[in-house]
mmCIF file of C-alpha atoms in Angstrom:
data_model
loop_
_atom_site.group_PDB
_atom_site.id
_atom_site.type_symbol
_atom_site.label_atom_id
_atom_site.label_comp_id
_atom_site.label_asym_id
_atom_site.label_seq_id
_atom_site.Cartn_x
_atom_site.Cartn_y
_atom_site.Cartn_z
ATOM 1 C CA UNK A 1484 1.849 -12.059 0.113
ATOM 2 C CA UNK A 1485 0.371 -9.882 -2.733
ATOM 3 C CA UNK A 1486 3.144 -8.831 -5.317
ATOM 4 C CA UNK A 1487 0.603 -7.119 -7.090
ATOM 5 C CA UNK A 1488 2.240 -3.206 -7.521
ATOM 6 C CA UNK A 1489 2.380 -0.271 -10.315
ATOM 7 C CA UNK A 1490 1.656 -0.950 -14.009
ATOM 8 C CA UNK A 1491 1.678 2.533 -14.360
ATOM 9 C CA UNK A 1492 5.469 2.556 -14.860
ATOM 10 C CA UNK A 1493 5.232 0.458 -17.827
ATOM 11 C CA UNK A 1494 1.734 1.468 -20.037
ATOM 12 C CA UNK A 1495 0.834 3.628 -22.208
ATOM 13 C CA UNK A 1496 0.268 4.061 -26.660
ATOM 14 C CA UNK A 1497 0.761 6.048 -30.078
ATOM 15 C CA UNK A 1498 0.952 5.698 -33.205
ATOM 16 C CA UNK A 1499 4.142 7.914 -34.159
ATOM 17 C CA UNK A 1500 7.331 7.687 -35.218
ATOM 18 C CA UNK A 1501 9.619 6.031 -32.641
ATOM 19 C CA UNK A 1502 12.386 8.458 -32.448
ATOM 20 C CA UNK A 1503 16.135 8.200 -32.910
ATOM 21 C CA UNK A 1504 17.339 5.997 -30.494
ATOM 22 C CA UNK A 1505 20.460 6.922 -27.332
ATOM 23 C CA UNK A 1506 23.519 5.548 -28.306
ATOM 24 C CA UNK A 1507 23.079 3.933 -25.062
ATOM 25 C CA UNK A 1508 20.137 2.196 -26.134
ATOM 26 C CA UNK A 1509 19.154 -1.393 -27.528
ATOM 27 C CA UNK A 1510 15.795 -2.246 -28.816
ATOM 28 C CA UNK A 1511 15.046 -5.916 -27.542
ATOM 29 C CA UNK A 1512 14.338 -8.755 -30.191
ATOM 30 C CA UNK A 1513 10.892 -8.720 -31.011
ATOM 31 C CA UNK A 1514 10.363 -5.368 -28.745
ATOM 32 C CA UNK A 1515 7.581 -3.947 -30.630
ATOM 33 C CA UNK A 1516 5.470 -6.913 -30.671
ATOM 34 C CA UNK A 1517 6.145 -7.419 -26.803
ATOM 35 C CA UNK A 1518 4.909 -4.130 -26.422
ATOM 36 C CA UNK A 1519 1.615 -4.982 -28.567
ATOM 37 C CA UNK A 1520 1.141 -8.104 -25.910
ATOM 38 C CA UNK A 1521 1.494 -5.910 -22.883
ATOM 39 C CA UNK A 1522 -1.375 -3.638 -24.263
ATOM 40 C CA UNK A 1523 -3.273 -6.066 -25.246
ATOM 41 C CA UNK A 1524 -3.238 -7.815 -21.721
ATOM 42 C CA UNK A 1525 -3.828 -4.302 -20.336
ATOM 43 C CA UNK A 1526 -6.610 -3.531 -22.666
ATOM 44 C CA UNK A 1527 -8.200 -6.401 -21.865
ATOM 45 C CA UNK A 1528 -8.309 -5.399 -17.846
ATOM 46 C CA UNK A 1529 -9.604 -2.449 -18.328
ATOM 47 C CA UNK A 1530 -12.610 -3.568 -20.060
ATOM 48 C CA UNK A 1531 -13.089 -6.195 -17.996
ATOM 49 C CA UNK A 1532 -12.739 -4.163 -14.950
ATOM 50 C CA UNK A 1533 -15.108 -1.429 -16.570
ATOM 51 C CA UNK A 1534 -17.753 -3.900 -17.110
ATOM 52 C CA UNK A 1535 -17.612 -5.019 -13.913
ATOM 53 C CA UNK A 1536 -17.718 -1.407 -12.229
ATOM 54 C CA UNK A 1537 -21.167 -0.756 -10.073
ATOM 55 C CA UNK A 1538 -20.526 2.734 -11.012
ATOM 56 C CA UNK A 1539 -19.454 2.309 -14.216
ATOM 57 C CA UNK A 1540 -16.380 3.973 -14.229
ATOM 58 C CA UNK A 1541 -13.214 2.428 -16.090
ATOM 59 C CA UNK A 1542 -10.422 3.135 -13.872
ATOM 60 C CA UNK A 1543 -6.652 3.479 -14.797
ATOM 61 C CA UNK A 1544 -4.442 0.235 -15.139
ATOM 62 C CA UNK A 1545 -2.529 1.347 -12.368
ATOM 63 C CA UNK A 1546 -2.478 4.100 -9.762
ATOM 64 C CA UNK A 1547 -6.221 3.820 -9.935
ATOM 65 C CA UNK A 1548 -6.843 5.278 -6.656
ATOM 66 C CA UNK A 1549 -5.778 9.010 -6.403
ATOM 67 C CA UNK A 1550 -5.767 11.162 -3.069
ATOM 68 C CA UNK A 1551 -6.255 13.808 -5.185
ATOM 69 C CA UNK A 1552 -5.083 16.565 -7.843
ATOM 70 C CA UNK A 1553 -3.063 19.625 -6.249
ATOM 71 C CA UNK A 1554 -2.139 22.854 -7.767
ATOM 72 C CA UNK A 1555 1.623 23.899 -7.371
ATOM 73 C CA UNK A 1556 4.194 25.780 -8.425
ATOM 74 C CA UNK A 1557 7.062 24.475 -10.387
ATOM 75 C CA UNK A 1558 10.007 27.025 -9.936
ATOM 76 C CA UNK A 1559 13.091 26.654 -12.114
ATOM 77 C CA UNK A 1560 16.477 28.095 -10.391
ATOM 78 C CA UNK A 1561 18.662 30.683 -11.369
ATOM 79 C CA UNK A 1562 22.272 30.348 -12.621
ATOM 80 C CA UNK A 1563 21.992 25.934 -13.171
ATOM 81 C CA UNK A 1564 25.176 24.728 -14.298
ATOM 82 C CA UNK A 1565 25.139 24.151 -18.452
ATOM 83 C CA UNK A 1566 24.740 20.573 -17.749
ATOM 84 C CA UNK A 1567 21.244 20.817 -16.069
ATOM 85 C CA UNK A 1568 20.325 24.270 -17.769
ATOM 86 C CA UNK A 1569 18.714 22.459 -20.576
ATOM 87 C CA UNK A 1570 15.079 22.393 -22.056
ATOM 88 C CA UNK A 1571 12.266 23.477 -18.910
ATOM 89 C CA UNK A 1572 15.742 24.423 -16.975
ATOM 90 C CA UNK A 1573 17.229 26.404 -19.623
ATOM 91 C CA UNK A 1574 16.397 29.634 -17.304
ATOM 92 C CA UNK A 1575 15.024 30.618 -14.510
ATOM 93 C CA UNK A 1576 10.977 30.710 -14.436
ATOM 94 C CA UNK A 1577 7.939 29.823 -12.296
ATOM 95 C CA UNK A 1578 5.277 27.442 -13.789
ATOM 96 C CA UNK A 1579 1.921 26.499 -12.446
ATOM 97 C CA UNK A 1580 1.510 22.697 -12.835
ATOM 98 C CA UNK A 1581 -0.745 20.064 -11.171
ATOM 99 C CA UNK A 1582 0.253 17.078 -8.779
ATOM 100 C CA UNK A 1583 -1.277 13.674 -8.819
ATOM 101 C CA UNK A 1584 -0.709 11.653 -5.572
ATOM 102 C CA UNK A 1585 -1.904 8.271 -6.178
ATOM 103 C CA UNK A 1586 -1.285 4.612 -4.964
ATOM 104 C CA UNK A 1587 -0.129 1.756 -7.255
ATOM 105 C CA UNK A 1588 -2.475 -0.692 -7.572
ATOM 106 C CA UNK A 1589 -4.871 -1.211 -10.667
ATOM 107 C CA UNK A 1590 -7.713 -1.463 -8.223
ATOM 108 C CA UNK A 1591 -8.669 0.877 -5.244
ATOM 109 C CA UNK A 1592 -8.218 -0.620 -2.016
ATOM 110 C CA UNK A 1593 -7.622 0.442 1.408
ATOM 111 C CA UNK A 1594 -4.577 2.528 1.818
ATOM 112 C CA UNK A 1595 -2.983 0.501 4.738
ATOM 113 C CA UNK A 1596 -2.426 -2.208 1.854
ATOM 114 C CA UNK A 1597 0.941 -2.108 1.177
ATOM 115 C CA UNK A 1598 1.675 -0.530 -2.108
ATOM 116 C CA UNK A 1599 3.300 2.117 -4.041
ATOM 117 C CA UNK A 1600 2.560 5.757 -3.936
ATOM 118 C CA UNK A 1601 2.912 7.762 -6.886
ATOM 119 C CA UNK A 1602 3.240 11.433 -7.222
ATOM 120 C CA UNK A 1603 2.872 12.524 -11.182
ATOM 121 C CA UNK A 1604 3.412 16.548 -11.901
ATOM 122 C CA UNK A 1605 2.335 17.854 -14.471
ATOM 123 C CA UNK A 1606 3.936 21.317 -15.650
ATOM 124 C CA UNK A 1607 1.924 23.923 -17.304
ATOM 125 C CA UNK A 1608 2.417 26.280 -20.010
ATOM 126 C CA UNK A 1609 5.904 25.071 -21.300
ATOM 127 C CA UNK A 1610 6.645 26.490 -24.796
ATOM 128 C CA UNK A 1611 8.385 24.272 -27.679
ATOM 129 C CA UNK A 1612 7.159 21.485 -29.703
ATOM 130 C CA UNK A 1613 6.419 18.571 -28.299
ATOM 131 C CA UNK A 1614 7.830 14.743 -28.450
ATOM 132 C CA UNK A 1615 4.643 13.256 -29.199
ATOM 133 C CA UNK A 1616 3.246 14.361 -32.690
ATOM 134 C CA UNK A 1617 -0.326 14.330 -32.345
ATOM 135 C CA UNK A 1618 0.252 16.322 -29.261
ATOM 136 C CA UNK A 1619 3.097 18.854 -30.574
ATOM 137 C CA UNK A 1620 1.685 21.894 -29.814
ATOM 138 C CA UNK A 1621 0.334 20.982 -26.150
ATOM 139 C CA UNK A 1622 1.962 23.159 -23.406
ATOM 140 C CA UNK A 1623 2.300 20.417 -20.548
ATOM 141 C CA UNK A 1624 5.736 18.785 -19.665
ATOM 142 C CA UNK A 1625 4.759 15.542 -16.886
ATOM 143 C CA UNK A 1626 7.565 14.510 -14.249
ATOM 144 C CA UNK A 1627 6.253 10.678 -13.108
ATOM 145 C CA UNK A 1628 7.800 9.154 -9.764
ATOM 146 C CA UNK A 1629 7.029 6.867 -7.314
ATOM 147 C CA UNK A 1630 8.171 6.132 -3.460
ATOM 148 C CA UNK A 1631 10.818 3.873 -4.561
ATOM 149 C CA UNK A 1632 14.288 4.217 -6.944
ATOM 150 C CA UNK A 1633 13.947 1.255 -9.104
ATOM 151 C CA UNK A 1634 11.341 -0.726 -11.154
ATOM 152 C CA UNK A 1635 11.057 -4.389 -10.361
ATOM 153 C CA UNK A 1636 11.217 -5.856 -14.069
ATOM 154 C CA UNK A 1637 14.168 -5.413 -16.469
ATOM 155 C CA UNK A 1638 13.303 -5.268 -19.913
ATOM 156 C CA UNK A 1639 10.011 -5.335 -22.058
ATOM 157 C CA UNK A 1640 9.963 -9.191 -23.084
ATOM 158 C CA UNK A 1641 10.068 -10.106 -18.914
ATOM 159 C CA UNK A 1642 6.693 -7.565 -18.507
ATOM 160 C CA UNK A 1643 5.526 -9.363 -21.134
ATOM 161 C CA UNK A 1644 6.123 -12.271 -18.667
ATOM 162 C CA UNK A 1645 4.710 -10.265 -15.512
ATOM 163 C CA UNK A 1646 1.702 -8.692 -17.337
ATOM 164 C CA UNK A 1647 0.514 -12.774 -18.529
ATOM 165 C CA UNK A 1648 0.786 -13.927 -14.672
ATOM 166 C CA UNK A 1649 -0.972 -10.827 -13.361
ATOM 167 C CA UNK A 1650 -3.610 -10.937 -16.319
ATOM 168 C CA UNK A 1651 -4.042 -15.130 -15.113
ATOM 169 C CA UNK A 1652 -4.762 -13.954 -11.508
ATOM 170 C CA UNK A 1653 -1.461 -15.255 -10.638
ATOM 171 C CA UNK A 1654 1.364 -12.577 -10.257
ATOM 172 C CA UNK A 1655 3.349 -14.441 -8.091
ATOM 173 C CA UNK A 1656 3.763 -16.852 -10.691
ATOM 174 C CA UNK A 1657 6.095 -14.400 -12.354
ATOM 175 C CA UNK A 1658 8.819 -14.230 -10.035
ATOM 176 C CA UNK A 1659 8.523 -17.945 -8.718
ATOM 177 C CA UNK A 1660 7.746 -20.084 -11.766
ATOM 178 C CA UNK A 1661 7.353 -24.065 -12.121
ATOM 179 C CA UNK A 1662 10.915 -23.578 -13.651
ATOM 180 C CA UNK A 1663 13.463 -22.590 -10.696
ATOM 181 C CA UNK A 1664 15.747 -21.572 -14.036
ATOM 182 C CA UNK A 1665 13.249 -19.055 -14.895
ATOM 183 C CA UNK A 1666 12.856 -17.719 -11.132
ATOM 184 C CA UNK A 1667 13.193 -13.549 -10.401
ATOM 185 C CA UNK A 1668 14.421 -13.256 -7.618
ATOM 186 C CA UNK A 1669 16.073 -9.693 -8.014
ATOM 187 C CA UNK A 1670 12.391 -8.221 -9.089
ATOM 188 C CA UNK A 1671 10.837 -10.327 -6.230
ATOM 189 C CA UNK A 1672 12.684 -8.215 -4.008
ATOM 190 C CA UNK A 1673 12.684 -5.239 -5.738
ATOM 191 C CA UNK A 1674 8.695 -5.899 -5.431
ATOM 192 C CA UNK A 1675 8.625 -6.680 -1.591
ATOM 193 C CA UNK A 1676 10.725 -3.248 -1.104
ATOM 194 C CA UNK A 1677 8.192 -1.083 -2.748
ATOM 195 C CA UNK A 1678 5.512 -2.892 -0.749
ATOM 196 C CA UNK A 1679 7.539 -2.491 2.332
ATOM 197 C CA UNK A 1680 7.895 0.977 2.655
ATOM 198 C CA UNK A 1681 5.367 3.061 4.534
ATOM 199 C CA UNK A 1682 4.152 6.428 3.432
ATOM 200 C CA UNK A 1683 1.118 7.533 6.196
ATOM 201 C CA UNK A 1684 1.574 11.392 4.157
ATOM 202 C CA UNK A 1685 2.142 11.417 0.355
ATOM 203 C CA UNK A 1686 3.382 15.059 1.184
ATOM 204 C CA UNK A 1687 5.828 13.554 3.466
ATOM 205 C CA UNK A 1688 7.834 10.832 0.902
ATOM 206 C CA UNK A 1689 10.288 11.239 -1.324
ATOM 207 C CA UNK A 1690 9.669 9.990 -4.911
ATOM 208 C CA UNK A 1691 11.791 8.990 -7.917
ATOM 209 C CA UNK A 1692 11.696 8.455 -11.589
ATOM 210 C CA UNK A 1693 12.773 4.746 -11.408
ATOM 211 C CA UNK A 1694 13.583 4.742 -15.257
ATOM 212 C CA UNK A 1695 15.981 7.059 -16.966
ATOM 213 C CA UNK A 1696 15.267 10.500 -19.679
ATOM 214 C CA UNK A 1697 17.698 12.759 -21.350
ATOM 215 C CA UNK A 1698 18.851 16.240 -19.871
ATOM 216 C CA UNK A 1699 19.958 17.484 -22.815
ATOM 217 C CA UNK A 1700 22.030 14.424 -24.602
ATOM 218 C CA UNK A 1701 23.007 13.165 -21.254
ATOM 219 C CA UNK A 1702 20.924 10.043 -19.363
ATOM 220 C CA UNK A 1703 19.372 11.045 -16.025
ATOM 221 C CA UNK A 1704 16.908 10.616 -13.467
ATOM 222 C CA UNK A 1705 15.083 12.744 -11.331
ATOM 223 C CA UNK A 1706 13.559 13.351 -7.748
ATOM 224 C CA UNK A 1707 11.364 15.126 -5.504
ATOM 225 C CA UNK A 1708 12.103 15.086 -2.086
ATOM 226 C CA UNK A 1709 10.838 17.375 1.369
ATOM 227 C CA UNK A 1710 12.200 20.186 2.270
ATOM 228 C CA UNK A 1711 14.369 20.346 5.496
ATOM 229 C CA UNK A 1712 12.217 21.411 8.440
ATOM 230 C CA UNK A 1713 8.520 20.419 7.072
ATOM 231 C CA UNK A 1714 6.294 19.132 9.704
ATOM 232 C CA UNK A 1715 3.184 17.262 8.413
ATOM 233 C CA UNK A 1716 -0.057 15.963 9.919
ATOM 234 C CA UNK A 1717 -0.596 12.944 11.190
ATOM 235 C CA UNK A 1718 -3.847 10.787 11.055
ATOM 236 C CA UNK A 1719 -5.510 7.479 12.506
ATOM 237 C CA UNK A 1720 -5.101 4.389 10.053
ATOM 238 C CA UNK A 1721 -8.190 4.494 8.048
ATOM 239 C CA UNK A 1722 -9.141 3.683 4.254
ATOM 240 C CA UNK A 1723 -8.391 6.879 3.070
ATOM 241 C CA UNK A 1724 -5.718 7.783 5.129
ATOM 242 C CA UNK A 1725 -3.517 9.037 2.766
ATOM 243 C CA UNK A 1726 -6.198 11.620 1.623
ATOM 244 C CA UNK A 1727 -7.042 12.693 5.229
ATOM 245 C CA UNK A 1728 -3.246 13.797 5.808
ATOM 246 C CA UNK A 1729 -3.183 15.411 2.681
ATOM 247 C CA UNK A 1730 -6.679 17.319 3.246
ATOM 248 C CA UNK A 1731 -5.380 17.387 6.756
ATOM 249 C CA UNK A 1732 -1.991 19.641 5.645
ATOM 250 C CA UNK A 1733 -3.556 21.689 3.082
ATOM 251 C CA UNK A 1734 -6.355 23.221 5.006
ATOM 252 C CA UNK A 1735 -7.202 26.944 3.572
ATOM 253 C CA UNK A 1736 -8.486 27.657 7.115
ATOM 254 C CA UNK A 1737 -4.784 26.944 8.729
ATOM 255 C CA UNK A 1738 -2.587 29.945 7.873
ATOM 256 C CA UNK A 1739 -2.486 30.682 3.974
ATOM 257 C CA UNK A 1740 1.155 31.701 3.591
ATOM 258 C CA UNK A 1741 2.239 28.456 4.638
ATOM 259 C CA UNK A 1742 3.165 25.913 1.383
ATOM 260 C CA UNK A 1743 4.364 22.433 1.221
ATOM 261 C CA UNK A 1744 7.816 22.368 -0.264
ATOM 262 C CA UNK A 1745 9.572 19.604 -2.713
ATOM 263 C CA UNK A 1746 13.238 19.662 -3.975
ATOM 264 C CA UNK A 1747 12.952 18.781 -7.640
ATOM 265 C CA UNK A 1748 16.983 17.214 -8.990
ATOM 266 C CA UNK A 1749 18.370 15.794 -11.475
ATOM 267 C CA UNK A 1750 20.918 12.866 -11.061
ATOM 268 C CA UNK A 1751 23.571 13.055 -14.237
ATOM 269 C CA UNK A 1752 24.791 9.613 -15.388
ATOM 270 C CA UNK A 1753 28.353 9.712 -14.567
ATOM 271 C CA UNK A 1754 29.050 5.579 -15.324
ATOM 272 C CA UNK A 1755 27.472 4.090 -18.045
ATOM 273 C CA UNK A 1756 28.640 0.751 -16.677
ATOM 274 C CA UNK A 1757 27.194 0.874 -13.481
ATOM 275 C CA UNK A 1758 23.998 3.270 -13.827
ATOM 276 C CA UNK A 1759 22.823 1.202 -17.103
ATOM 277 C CA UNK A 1760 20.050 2.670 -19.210
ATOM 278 C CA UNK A 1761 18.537 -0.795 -20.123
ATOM 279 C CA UNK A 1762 18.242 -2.084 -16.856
ATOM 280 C CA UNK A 1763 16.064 -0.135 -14.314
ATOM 281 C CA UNK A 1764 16.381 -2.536 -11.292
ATOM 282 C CA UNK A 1765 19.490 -1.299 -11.030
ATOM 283 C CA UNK A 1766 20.267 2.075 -8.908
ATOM 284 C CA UNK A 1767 22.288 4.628 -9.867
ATOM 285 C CA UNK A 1768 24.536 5.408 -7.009
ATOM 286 C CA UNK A 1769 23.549 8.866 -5.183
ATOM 287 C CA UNK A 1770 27.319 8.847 -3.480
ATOM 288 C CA UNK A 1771 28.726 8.752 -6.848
ATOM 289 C CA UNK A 1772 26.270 10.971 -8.738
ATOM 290 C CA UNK A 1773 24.067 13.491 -6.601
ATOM 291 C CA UNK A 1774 20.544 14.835 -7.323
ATOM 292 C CA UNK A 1775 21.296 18.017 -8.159
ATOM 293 C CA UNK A 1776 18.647 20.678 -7.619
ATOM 294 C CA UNK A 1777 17.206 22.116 -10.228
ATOM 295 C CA UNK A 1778 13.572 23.503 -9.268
ATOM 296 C CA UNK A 1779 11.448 23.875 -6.395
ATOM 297 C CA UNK A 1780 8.067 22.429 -5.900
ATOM 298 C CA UNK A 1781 5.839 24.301 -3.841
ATOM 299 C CA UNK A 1782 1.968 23.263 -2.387
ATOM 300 C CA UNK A 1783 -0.651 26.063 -1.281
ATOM 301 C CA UNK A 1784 -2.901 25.862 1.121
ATOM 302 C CA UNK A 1785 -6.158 24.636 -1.175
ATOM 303 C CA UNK A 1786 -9.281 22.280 -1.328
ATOM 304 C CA UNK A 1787 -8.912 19.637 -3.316
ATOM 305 C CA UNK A 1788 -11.329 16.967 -2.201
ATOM 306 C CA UNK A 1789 -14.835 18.388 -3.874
ATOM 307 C CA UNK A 1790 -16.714 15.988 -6.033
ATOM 308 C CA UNK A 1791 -15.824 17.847 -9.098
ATOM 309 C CA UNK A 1792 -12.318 18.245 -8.774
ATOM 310 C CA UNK A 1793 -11.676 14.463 -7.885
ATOM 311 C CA UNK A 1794 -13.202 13.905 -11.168
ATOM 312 C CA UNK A 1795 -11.400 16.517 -13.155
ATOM 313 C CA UNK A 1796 -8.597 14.746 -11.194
ATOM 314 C CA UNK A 1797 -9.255 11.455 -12.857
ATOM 315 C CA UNK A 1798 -9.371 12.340 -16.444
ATOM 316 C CA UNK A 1799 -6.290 14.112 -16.086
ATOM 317 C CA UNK A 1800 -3.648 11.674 -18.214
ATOM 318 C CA UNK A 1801 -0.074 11.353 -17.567
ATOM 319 C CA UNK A 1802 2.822 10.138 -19.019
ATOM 320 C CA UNK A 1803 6.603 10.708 -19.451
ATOM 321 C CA UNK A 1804 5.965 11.357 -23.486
ATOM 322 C CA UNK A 1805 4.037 14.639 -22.674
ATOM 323 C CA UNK A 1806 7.784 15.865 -23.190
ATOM 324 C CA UNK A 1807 9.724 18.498 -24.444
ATOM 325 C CA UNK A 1808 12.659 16.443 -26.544
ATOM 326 C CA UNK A 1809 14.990 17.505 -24.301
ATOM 327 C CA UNK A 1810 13.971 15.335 -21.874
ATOM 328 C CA UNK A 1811 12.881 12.254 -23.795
ATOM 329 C CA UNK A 1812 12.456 9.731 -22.049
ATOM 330 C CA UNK A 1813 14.879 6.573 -22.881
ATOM 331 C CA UNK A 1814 15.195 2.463 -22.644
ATOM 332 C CA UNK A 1815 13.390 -0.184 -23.203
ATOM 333 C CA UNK A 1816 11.108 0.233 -20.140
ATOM 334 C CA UNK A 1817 10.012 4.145 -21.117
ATOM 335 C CA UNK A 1818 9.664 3.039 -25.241
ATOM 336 C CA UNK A 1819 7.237 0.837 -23.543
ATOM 337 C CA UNK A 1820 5.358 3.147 -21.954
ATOM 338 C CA UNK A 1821 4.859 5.715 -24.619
ATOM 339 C CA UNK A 1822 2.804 3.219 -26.705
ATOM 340 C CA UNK A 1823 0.939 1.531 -24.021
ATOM 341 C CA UNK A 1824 0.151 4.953 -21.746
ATOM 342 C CA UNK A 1825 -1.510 6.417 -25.065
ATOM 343 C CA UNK A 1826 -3.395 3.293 -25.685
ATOM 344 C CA UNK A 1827 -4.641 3.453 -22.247
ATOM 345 C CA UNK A 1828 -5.706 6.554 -21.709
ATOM 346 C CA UNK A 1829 -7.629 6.884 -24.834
ATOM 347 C CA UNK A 1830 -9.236 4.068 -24.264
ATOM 348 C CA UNK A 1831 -10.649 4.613 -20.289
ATOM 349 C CA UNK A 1832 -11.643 8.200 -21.474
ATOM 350 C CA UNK A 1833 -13.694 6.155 -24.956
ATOM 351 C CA UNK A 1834 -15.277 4.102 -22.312
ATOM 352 C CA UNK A 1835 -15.790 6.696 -19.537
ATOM 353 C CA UNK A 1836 -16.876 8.777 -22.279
ATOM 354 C CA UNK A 1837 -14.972 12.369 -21.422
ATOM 355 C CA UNK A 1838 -12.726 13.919 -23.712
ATOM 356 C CA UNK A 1839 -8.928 13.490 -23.406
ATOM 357 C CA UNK A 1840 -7.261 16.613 -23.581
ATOM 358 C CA UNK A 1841 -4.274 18.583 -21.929
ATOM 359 C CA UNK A 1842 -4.900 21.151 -19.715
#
């Protein structure tokens, strides 16, 4: 079995200021040279895979095959509670954004593989400064999720662990070492789970942030899920299946006052105990803390597929840190990411020679 799934939760680089830290937070011994392994490692495999491309294209990390960019509306609610009416959800307001649907993997294969499926939104034309300071004045806030609540590795010095067995050829070797002492057999699971679950629609799953950000001063995660009532198209099993459905429910022939719908909530930390900002394996218990919700996604009728917008699709970069402060994101896991997601993306866009820019 391949337990080969999403590095896209965990890279990403800058070179800022690390802000103030959560009091809930605790850098890791030795965290920020971890983090300078992981990128390294990562670095490394996307040169190597750009080398090797026959089209030579360097591809993303992870979630390197996309089923395509969407444009959506992002519409805040009226009259949110003062706990969720914070930063983008201080008042009510409609927002054009863009939605990247994507699988896991750092390498495109066929989407009956089993693998994660990632849905990254990306909100447009949100005033206030910035979190990251080369990109202050940018106007994007980015929402990342995938088809699954929690991450499958705990802190920064284990990826450091994962991202040497994957970068050997050997990811297995991460969760079942030589040493049973040193076996992970919480993340193996964790790994099988997000493998396991079938999505034949990316339009039709519901996707989480896995790893935690502030609403305000409070620890949360968020959500997308269907609205009640959608029906959605179903296709034969095929490479690009997950594209075909998509293309499939977003026809502008079909009637053009129809839209795909997502529930966008928050989930409020309500136990530090048990719904631990250090630890993303864990999940934070929906009975005890509901996603509350706070905006509503919706999908027009559109073409997506042409050969120009799947490229403008790929050199679109995401990442938790295109943030309004309000929503930083926080632990070990997301400090990760803002270094090694930077690092990244710069560096496929040097190769692929394109600019990097926000919309």
């Amino acid at each position: 079995m391949k337990f080969v799934i999403s590095l896209a939760l965990v890279v990403s680089t800058a070179v800022t200021a690390a802000p103030a830290l959560h009091p809930q937070e605790k850098l890791e011994a030795n965290e920020a040279k971890n983090i300078a392994k992981i990128t390294a490692i990562i670095s490394a495999g996307v040169k190597a895979q750009h080398k090797a491309a026959k089209d030579g294209v360097a591809t993303r990390d992870a979630h390197a095959k996309h089923h395509g960019c969407v444009n959506a509306t992002f519409t805040v609610l009226d009259k949110l509670p003062a706990a969720y009416a914070v930063g983008l959800f201080d008042k009510a307001k409609s927002y054009e954004a863009i939605i990247r649907y994507s699988n896991g993997m750092g390498k495109v294969q066929d989407d009956r593989e089993g693998d994660a499926r990632g849905m990254a939104v990306k909100v447009l034309g949100v005033p206030g400064d910035k979190i990251l300071e080369d990109e202050k004045n940018e106007k994007t806030q980015d929402f990342l999720m995938i088809n699954h609540p929690v991450f499958f590795v705990k802190n920064v010095a284990d990826y450091v662990q994962f991202s040497e067995a994957l970068g050997s050829g050997s990811p297995l070797s991460f969760f079942l070492s030589w040493n049973p002492f040193k076996w992970h057999i919480k993340e193996m699971r964790i790994a099988q789970a997000i493998r396991g679950n079938v999505v034949t629609n990316p339009l039709a799953a519901r996707y989480f942030s896995m790893t935690p950000v502030l609403m305000g001063n409070t620890p949360a995660k968020y959500s997308a899920t269907p609205c009640k009532g959608q029906k959605y198209a179903k296709v034969a099993p095929q490479d690009n299946q997950l594209r075909a459905a998509m293309k499939e429910d977003l026809r502008p022939d079909l009637d053009d006052t129809k839209k795909v719908c997502f529930e966008f909530g928050v989930q409020l930390q309500n136990d530090p105990r048990n719904m631990p900002v250090e630890d993303p394996r864990i999940e934070w218990n929906e009975k005890k803390s509901k996603y509350f919700p706070v905006a509503k996604i919706e999908i027009g009728r559109q073409e997506f597929t042409t050969k120009a917008q799947l490229d403008a699709c790929e050199n679109l970069s995401f990442t938790p840190w295109h943030s309004l402060p309000e929503h930083r994101p926080i632990g070990a896991i997301q400090r990760a990411r803002k270094s090694i997601y930077q690092t990244i993306s710069a560096l496929r866009h040097d190769l692929n020679k394109v600019p990097r820019r926000e919309p």
